[in-house]
Amino acid sequence: MNAHTHADLSRRFFLRCAAAVAGGALAESASAAEPLPKELDAAIAKLESYFTPQDKFQDVSRGRPVPHTLPLDKRKEVGLTPETWKLDILSDPEHPAKLGKQLTAKDGTALDFAALMKLAEKHAVRFAKIMTCLNLNCPLGTGVWEGVPLRELLWLTQPKGDVRRVFFYGYHNDDPKQMFRSSLPVGRVLEDYDGLPPVIACYKLNGELLTQKRGGPVRVLVPEHYGFKSVKWLTHLFLSNGPAANDTYATQNNDVDSPMKTFCEHKYSPAKVKAGVAVPLTGYAQAGIGGLSKVQVWATPAEKEWPKDDPYFTKAPWTDATILPPPADWGVKPELLKGAFGFDGAGKPKAWPMRLAKAYWAALLPGLPAGAYVVRCRTIDAAGHAQPMPRPFRKGGCCEIESWELTVEA
Ligand SMILES: Nc1nc2c(c(=O)[nH]1)N[C@H]1C(S)=C(S)[C@@H](COP(=O)(O)O)O[C@H]1N2
Ligand SMILES: [Mo]
């Protein structure tokens, strides 16, 4: 490293620290290389806490009635409380796997919550994940999820072979038509490749037991996938020699093999501003399996036509937004993050932005002449793909470039 580069780096580091101090709420930044202008303070202060309180998650659960609305007596009867919960772990009757044994409620050998907690003493893991529905463009919430790696449950059956996939479903009012099922290749459950956290049988969110509404007592949580793989009110887990996905979502024309995409949306943008006055913008970006390297914004006069042969606006004069650093206050107890997957012993993320989670961003557009504008934002993933590439197709998850209106008054 030559002296010039070093001086330049030091200057950048100084600016980062200045930004951290000026921002107040912001911890030391690894990504904000410039101090944030004061005009952004108010919009940044409006951003929600990083982690979503359990009762603030959006809900898309199916069921008639939805299982979490059942009265307590009924929930006890069907095993939807920690004291009554039971999980059958079975060989798929249609494509049998060779197992040493099965765990079944019928034989009194099903896994109960106490046995799961016993496994948790040795194997429990926590990780951050954004929960997003493949069919919605806005995430349902971001949490620290705790559970036992699902492979520990598979190993209880002493599998000998003929296992290619696992599938699972939850309580569905004992009505086959209401069953919500998802599946994974067994290899993904057994091994955490590509730096991924394990697939878990999850019983806690943000340090609290999973509520009925979030799928308690136990749900599956698949770190890299959209919400439909994370089956709630888990009751049945199958080891299967079937070769293909049998997810309920596949019957609804969804791409059930595509992990989460990288994309962004705005959170704050004024509806109207005065001509020549800088425009504060904030938003969030979901860092999908492809990671996140940049968020960019662009405002253009509404009447201006864009060439039809550039549907993703790749030739537009995008400018970089600032990806905000990890928050000083995450919205959960700090102890929860110490030693969690992807965090160090002090509770600091090892990399930022964190994959399969989110980051907030902010940008200050320079003042504009009076008129009607369209503003857009997009992400650039870690490999350099600008949104919605490299996977633009809708059925593998939402990633359209968001656009919204801005009026600039004389
Ligand atoms: N048993 C069951 N699990 C389910 C569902 C369901 O309808 N029933 N919906 C799935 C879908 S499509 C999504 S997006 C997530 C949403 O998780 P959340 O309700 O905790 O936000 O749950 C998944 N798990
Ligand atoms: Mo979903």
Coordinates of C-alpha atoms and ligand atoms in Angstrom, one line a residue:
M1 CA 0.0 0.0 0.0
N2 CA 1.5 3.4 -1.0
A3 CA 1.4 6.5 1.2
H4 CA -1.3 8.1 -0.9
T5 CA -3.7 5.2 -0.6
H6 CA -3.1 5.0 3.1
A7 CA -3.8 8.7 3.6
D8 CA -7.0 8.4 1.5
L9 CA -8.2 5.4 3.6
S10 CA -7.5 7.3 6.8
R11 CA -9.5 10.2 5.6
R12 CA -12.4 7.9 4.6
F13 CA -12.2 6.3 8.1
F14 CA -12.3 9.8 9.7
L15 CA -15.4 10.6 7.7
R16 CA -17.0 7.4 8.7
C17 CA -16.5 8.1 12.4
A18 CA -17.8 11.7 11.9
A19 CA -20.9 10.2 10.3
A20 CA -21.3 7.8 13.2
V21 CA -21.1 10.7 15.7
A22 CA -23.3 13.0 13.7
G23 CA -25.9 10.3 13.2
G24 CA -26.0 9.7 17.0
A25 CA -28.0 6.5 16.8
L26 CA -25.7 5.0 14.2
A27 CA -22.8 2.7 15.2
E28 CA -19.4 3.0 13.5
S29 CA -20.0 2.3 9.9
A30 CA -18.1 0.0 7.5
S31 CA -20.2 1.2 4.5
A32 CA -20.9 4.9 5.0
A33 CA -17.8 6.5 3.5
E34 CA -19.2 10.0 3.6
P35 CA -20.8 11.8 6.5
L36 CA -24.6 11.8 6.1
P37 CA -26.1 15.3 5.5
K38 CA -28.2 16.7 8.3
E39 CA -31.2 16.9 5.9
L40 CA -31.5 13.2 6.3
D41 CA -31.7 13.1 10.1
A42 CA -35.5 13.4 10.4
A43 CA -36.2 10.7 7.8
I44 CA -33.6 8.3 9.3
A45 CA -35.1 8.8 12.8
K46 CA -38.5 7.6 11.4
L47 CA -37.1 4.2 10.4
E48 CA -38.5 1.2 12.3
S49 CA -36.3 -0.8 14.7
Y50 CA -34.1 -3.3 12.8
F51 CA -35.8 -6.3 14.3
T52 CA -39.6 -6.5 14.2
P53 CA -41.4 -7.1 17.5
Q54 CA -43.1 -10.5 17.3
D55 CA -46.6 -9.1 17.4
K56 CA -45.8 -6.5 14.6
F57 CA -45.0 -9.2 12.0
Q58 CA -47.5 -9.2 9.0
D59 CA -49.4 -12.4 8.7
V60 CA -50.4 -14.4 5.6
S61 CA -51.4 -17.7 7.4
R62 CA -54.0 -19.9 5.8
G63 CA -56.6 -22.1 7.4
R64 CA -60.4 -22.1 8.1
P65 CA -60.2 -21.3 11.0
V66 CA -56.6 -20.1 11.0
P67 CA -54.9 -22.3 13.6
H68 CA -53.8 -19.5 15.9
T69 CA -57.3 -18.3 16.3
L70 CA -58.5 -21.6 17.9
P71 CA -59.6 -21.3 21.5
L72 CA -57.0 -22.5 24.1
D73 CA -58.9 -25.8 24.9
K74 CA -58.9 -26.7 21.2
R75 CA -55.2 -25.8 20.8
K76 CA -54.4 -28.1 23.8
E77 CA -56.4 -30.9 22.3
V78 CA -54.6 -30.7 18.9
G79 CA -51.1 -30.2 20.3
L80 CA -50.6 -26.5 19.7
T81 CA -49.2 -25.6 23.1
P82 CA -45.7 -26.3 24.3
E83 CA -47.1 -28.8 26.9
T84 CA -49.1 -30.7 24.3
W85 CA -47.0 -30.4 21.2
K86 CA -45.9 -33.6 19.4
L87 CA -44.0 -34.2 16.2
D88 CA -44.2 -37.4 14.2
I89 CA -41.0 -38.1 12.2
L90 CA -41.8 -40.7 9.6
S91 CA -40.8 -42.4 6.4
D92 CA -42.8 -41.2 3.3
P93 CA -45.3 -44.0 2.6
E94 CA -45.2 -43.2 -1.1
H95 CA -41.4 -43.1 -1.5
P96 CA -40.1 -45.0 1.6
A97 CA -36.8 -44.1 3.1
K98 CA -34.9 -46.8 5.0
L99 CA -35.1 -45.8 8.7
G100 CA -34.0 -47.6 11.9
K101 CA -37.2 -46.3 13.6
Q102 CA -40.1 -43.8 13.3
L103 CA -41.3 -41.5 15.9
T104 CA -45.1 -41.5 16.1
A105 CA -47.8 -40.1 18.4
K106 CA -49.7 -43.4 17.8
D107 CA -46.8 -45.4 19.5
G108 CA -46.1 -42.8 22.1
T109 CA -42.7 -42.1 20.6
A110 CA -43.3 -38.7 19.0
L111 CA -40.9 -35.9 19.8
D112 CA -42.3 -33.6 22.4
F113 CA -41.4 -30.1 23.5
A114 CA -39.3 -31.2 26.5
A115 CA -37.3 -33.5 24.2
L116 CA -36.8 -30.6 21.8
M117 CA -35.6 -28.4 24.6
K118 CA -33.2 -31.2 25.6
L119 CA -31.7 -31.2 22.1
A120 CA -31.6 -27.4 22.3
E121 CA -29.3 -27.5 25.3
K122 CA -26.6 -28.9 23.0
H123 CA -27.5 -27.8 19.5
A124 CA -29.5 -24.5 19.7
V125 CA -28.6 -21.8 17.2
R126 CA -29.8 -18.3 16.6
F127 CA -29.7 -16.3 13.4
A128 CA -31.1 -13.1 11.8
K129 CA -33.5 -13.6 8.9
I130 CA -35.9 -11.4 7.0
M131 CA -39.3 -13.2 6.5
T132 CA -40.6 -12.4 3.0
C133 CA -43.5 -14.0 1.1
L134 CA -42.6 -14.9 -2.4
N135 CA -45.8 -13.3 -3.6
L136 CA -45.5 -10.0 -1.7
N137 CA -43.0 -7.2 -2.3
C138 CA -42.8 -6.0 1.3
P139 CA -41.2 -8.3 3.9
L140 CA -43.4 -9.5 6.8
G141 CA -40.7 -8.8 9.4
T142 CA -37.1 -9.3 10.4
G143 CA -36.2 -11.4 13.5
V144 CA -33.6 -13.4 15.4
W145 CA -34.9 -16.9 15.2
E146 CA -33.8 -19.7 17.5
G147 CA -34.1 -23.4 17.0
V148 CA -32.5 -26.9 16.8
P149 CA -31.0 -27.8 13.4
L150 CA -33.6 -30.0 11.7
R151 CA -30.9 -32.6 11.0
E152 CA -30.8 -33.4 14.7
L153 CA -34.5 -34.5 14.4
L154 CA -33.8 -36.5 11.2
W155 CA -30.9 -38.4 12.9
L156 CA -33.4 -39.6 15.6
T157 CA -34.8 -42.0 13.0
Q158 CA -31.4 -43.7 12.4
P159 CA -31.7 -43.3 8.7
K160 CA -29.9 -46.0 6.6
G161 CA -30.5 -44.8 3.1
D162 CA -33.0 -44.1 0.3
V163 CA -33.3 -40.5 1.6
R164 CA -33.4 -37.8 -1.1
R165 CA -35.8 -35.2 0.3
V166 CA -37.5 -34.2 3.5
F167 CA -41.0 -32.6 3.6
F168 CA -43.1 -31.3 6.4
Y169 CA -46.5 -29.9 7.2
G170 CA -48.3 -28.3 10.2
Y171 CA -51.6 -28.5 11.9
H172 CA -54.4 -27.9 9.3
N173 CA -57.7 -28.6 11.0
D174 CA -57.4 -32.3 10.1
D175 CA -58.6 -31.3 6.6
P176 CA -56.3 -32.6 3.8
K177 CA -57.5 -29.7 1.6
Q178 CA -56.1 -27.2 4.1
M179 CA -52.6 -28.9 4.4
F180 CA -49.7 -26.5 3.8
R181 CA -46.6 -28.5 3.0
S182 CA -43.0 -27.7 2.0
S183 CA -39.9 -29.7 1.2
L184 CA -36.1 -29.5 0.8
P185 CA -33.4 -31.7 -0.6
V186 CA -32.1 -33.8 2.3
G187 CA -28.5 -32.5 1.6
R188 CA -29.6 -29.0 2.5
V189 CA -30.9 -30.1 5.9
L190 CA -27.8 -32.2 6.6
E191 CA -25.2 -29.7 5.5
D192 CA -24.9 -25.9 5.8
Y193 CA -23.0 -25.1 2.6
D194 CA -22.2 -21.7 1.1
G195 CA -21.9 -20.1 4.6
L196 CA -25.6 -20.6 5.3
P197 CA -27.1 -21.0 8.8
P198 CA -28.8 -24.4 9.4
V199 CA -32.5 -25.2 8.6
I200 CA -34.1 -25.3 12.1
A201 CA -37.1 -26.5 14.1
C202 CA -37.7 -23.0 15.5
Y203 CA -39.3 -22.3 18.9
K204 CA -38.2 -18.7 19.7
L205 CA -38.3 -15.3 17.9
N206 CA -36.4 -12.3 19.3
G207 CA -35.7 -14.2 22.5
E208 CA -39.4 -15.0 23.3
L209 CA -41.2 -18.3 22.7
L210 CA -42.8 -18.3 19.3
T211 CA -46.4 -17.1 19.6
Q212 CA -49.3 -19.1 18.1
K213 CA -49.6 -16.5 15.4
R214 CA -46.0 -16.9 14.3
G215 CA -46.4 -20.7 14.1
G216 CA -45.7 -21.7 17.7
P217 CA -45.0 -23.9 19.5
V218 CA -42.6 -25.0 16.7
R219 CA -42.2 -24.1 13.0
V220 CA -39.6 -24.8 10.4
L221 CA -37.3 -21.9 9.5
V222 CA -35.3 -22.1 6.3
P223 CA -32.8 -19.3 6.2
E224 CA -32.3 -18.7 2.5
H225 CA -35.9 -19.3 1.3
Y226 CA -39.1 -17.3 1.0
G227 CA -41.7 -17.7 3.8
F228 CA -43.5 -20.7 2.3
K229 CA -40.7 -23.1 3.2
S230 CA -41.0 -22.1 6.9
V231 CA -44.0 -24.2 7.8
K232 CA -45.9 -23.1 10.9
W233 CA -47.5 -25.3 13.7
L234 CA -45.2 -28.2 12.7
T235 CA -46.7 -31.6 13.3
H236 CA -45.2 -34.0 10.7
L237 CA -41.7 -34.4 9.3
F238 CA -41.1 -37.0 6.5
L239 CA -37.9 -38.5 5.1
S240 CA -38.5 -39.4 1.5
N241 CA -37.0 -41.2 -1.4
G242 CA -39.1 -39.0 -3.7
P243 CA -37.0 -37.1 -6.2
A244 CA -39.0 -33.9 -6.5
A245 CA -40.4 -31.0 -4.5
N246 CA -44.0 -31.6 -3.3
D247 CA -44.6 -28.1 -1.8
T248 CA -48.1 -26.8 -1.6
Y249 CA -46.8 -23.6 -3.2
A250 CA -45.7 -25.5 -6.3
T251 CA -49.3 -26.3 -7.1
Q252 CA -49.9 -22.5 -7.1
N253 CA -47.5 -21.7 -10.0
N254 CA -44.6 -20.7 -7.8
D255 CA -40.9 -21.4 -8.4
V256 CA -40.2 -23.3 -5.2
D257 CA -36.4 -23.7 -5.8
S258 CA -35.5 -20.0 -5.9
P259 CA -33.8 -18.6 -2.8
M260 CA -34.5 -15.0 -1.7
K261 CA -33.6 -12.2 -4.1
T262 CA -31.9 -8.9 -3.4
F263 CA -34.1 -5.9 -3.9
C264 CA -35.0 -2.5 -2.2
E265 CA -37.9 -0.2 -1.6
H266 CA -38.3 3.2 -0.2
K267 CA -39.7 4.0 3.2
Y268 CA -39.7 7.8 3.2
S269 CA -40.0 10.2 0.4
P270 CA -41.8 13.5 0.6
A271 CA -44.8 13.8 -1.7
K272 CA -44.0 17.4 -2.5
V273 CA -40.9 19.6 -2.2
K274 CA -40.0 23.1 -3.2
A275 CA -37.9 23.6 -6.3
G276 CA -34.1 23.5 -5.7
V277 CA -34.5 22.0 -2.2
A278 CA -32.7 18.7 -1.6
V279 CA -35.0 15.6 -1.3
P280 CA -34.4 13.2 1.6
L281 CA -35.1 9.5 0.9
T282 CA -34.8 6.4 3.0
G283 CA -35.6 2.8 2.5
Y284 CA -34.6 -0.8 3.2
A285 CA -32.9 -3.4 1.1
Q286 CA -33.3 -7.1 1.4
A287 CA -29.9 -8.8 1.0
G288 CA -30.9 -12.1 -0.7
I289 CA -28.7 -15.1 -1.4
G290 CA -26.7 -12.9 -3.8
G291 CA -25.7 -10.4 -1.1
L292 CA -25.9 -6.6 -1.3
S293 CA -23.2 -4.2 -2.4
K294 CA -25.1 -1.0 -3.3
V295 CA -28.5 0.8 -3.3
Q296 CA -29.0 3.4 -6.0
V297 CA -31.6 6.1 -6.7
W298 CA -32.7 8.0 -9.7
A299 CA -35.3 10.8 -10.3
T300 CA -36.5 11.6 -13.8
P301 CA -39.2 14.0 -15.2
A302 CA -42.5 12.0 -15.3
E303 CA -43.2 12.9 -19.0
K304 CA -39.8 11.7 -20.2
E305 CA -40.1 8.4 -22.1
W306 CA -37.5 5.7 -21.5
P307 CA -36.3 3.6 -24.4
K308 CA -38.4 0.4 -24.6
D309 CA -35.2 -1.7 -25.2
D310 CA -33.9 -0.8 -21.7
P311 CA -36.8 -2.1 -19.5
Y312 CA -34.6 -2.2 -16.4
F313 CA -33.2 1.3 -16.8
T314 CA -29.6 0.1 -17.0
K315 CA -28.6 3.2 -18.9
A316 CA -30.2 5.7 -16.4
P317 CA -27.9 8.1 -14.4
W318 CA -28.4 6.2 -11.1
T319 CA -26.5 7.6 -8.0
D320 CA -25.4 5.7 -5.0
A321 CA -27.4 5.9 -1.8
T322 CA -25.7 5.3 1.6
I323 CA -26.2 1.9 3.1
L324 CA -26.7 2.7 6.8
P325 CA -24.3 0.9 9.2
P326 CA -25.5 -1.7 11.8
P327 CA -27.8 0.0 14.3
A328 CA -26.6 0.8 17.8
D329 CA -30.0 -0.4 19.1
W330 CA -31.3 -3.4 17.2
G331 CA -34.6 -3.6 18.9
V332 CA -33.8 -6.8 20.8
K333 CA -31.7 -7.5 23.9
P334 CA -28.0 -7.2 23.0
E335 CA -27.2 -10.6 24.6
L336 CA -29.3 -12.3 22.0
L337 CA -26.8 -11.3 19.3
K338 CA -23.7 -12.4 21.1
G339 CA -22.5 -15.6 19.4
A340 CA -25.5 -15.7 17.1
F341 CA -24.8 -17.1 13.6
G342 CA -23.0 -14.3 11.7
F343 CA -22.3 -12.2 14.9
D344 CA -19.2 -12.1 17.0
G345 CA -18.9 -12.7 20.7
A346 CA -19.6 -9.0 21.3
G347 CA -22.9 -9.1 19.3
K348 CA -21.4 -7.2 16.2
P349 CA -22.2 -8.6 12.8
K350 CA -19.2 -10.2 11.1
A351 CA -20.1 -8.8 7.7
W352 CA -22.3 -5.9 6.7
P353 CA -24.8 -5.8 5.0
M354 CA -25.8 -9.3 6.4
R355 CA -27.0 -11.7 3.8
L356 CA -30.6 -13.0 4.2
A357 CA -31.4 -10.0 6.3
K358 CA -31.9 -6.3 5.5
A359 CA -30.1 -2.9 5.6
Y360 CA -31.6 0.5 5.7
W361 CA -30.4 3.1 3.2
A362 CA -30.6 6.9 2.9
A363 CA -30.0 9.3 0.0
L364 CA -30.3 13.1 -0.5
L365 CA -31.3 14.0 -4.1
P366 CA -30.0 17.4 -5.2
G367 CA -32.7 20.1 -5.6
L368 CA -34.8 19.7 -8.8
P369 CA -36.6 22.2 -11.1
A370 CA -40.4 22.4 -10.6
G371 CA -42.3 19.6 -12.3
A372 CA -43.7 16.0 -11.8
Y373 CA -41.0 13.4 -11.3
V374 CA -40.8 9.6 -11.0
V375 CA -38.2 8.3 -8.4
R376 CA -36.8 4.8 -8.6
C377 CA -34.4 2.8 -6.4
R378 CA -32.5 -0.4 -7.2
T379 CA -30.0 -2.7 -5.5
I380 CA -26.7 -4.0 -6.9
D381 CA -25.9 -7.5 -5.5
A382 CA -22.5 -8.7 -4.3
A383 CA -21.7 -10.1 -7.8
G384 CA -22.6 -6.7 -9.5
H385 CA -26.0 -7.6 -10.9
A386 CA -28.4 -4.6 -10.9
Q387 CA -32.0 -5.4 -9.8
P388 CA -34.0 -7.2 -11.1
M389 CA -31.2 -9.3 -12.6
P390 CA -30.0 -12.0 -12.5
R391 CA -33.4 -13.5 -11.7
P392 CA -36.1 -11.1 -13.1
F393 CA -39.0 -13.6 -13.2
R394 CA -41.9 -12.9 -10.9
K395 CA -42.6 -16.5 -9.8
G396 CA -39.2 -16.8 -8.1
G397 CA -39.9 -13.8 -5.8
C398 CA -40.7 -10.1 -6.2
C399 CA -37.9 -7.9 -7.4
E400 CA -39.4 -5.3 -9.7
I401 CA -37.7 -1.9 -9.6
E402 CA -39.9 0.3 -7.4
S403 CA -41.1 3.7 -8.7
W404 CA -43.0 6.4 -7.0
E405 CA -44.1 10.0 -7.7
L406 CA -42.6 13.2 -6.5
T407 CA -44.0 16.7 -7.1
V408 CA -41.6 19.6 -7.2
E409 CA -43.3 22.9 -6.7
A410 CA -42.1 26.3 -8.0
Ligands
LIG1 N1 -48.8 -24.2 8.4 C1 -48.6 -23.1 7.6 N2 -47.4 -22.6 7.5 C2 -47.1 -21.5 6.8 C3 -48.2 -20.9 6.0 C4 -49.5 -21.4 6.1 O1 -50.4 -20.9 5.5 N3 -49.7 -22.5 6.9 N4 -47.9 -19.8 5.2 C5 -46.5 -19.7 4.7 C6 -46.2 -18.5 4.0 S1 -46.7 -18.5 2.4 C7 -45.4 -17.5 4.5 S2 -44.9 -16.2 3.6 C8 -44.9 -17.6 5.9 C9 -45.2 -16.3 6.7 O2 -44.7 -16.4 8.0 P1 -45.2 -15.4 9.1 O3 -46.7 -15.6 9.2 O4 -44.5 -15.8 10.4 O5 -44.9 -14.0 8.7 O6 -45.4 -18.7 6.6 C10 -45.5 -19.9 5.9 N5 -45.8 -21.0 6.7
MO2 MO -46.0 -16.7 1.3

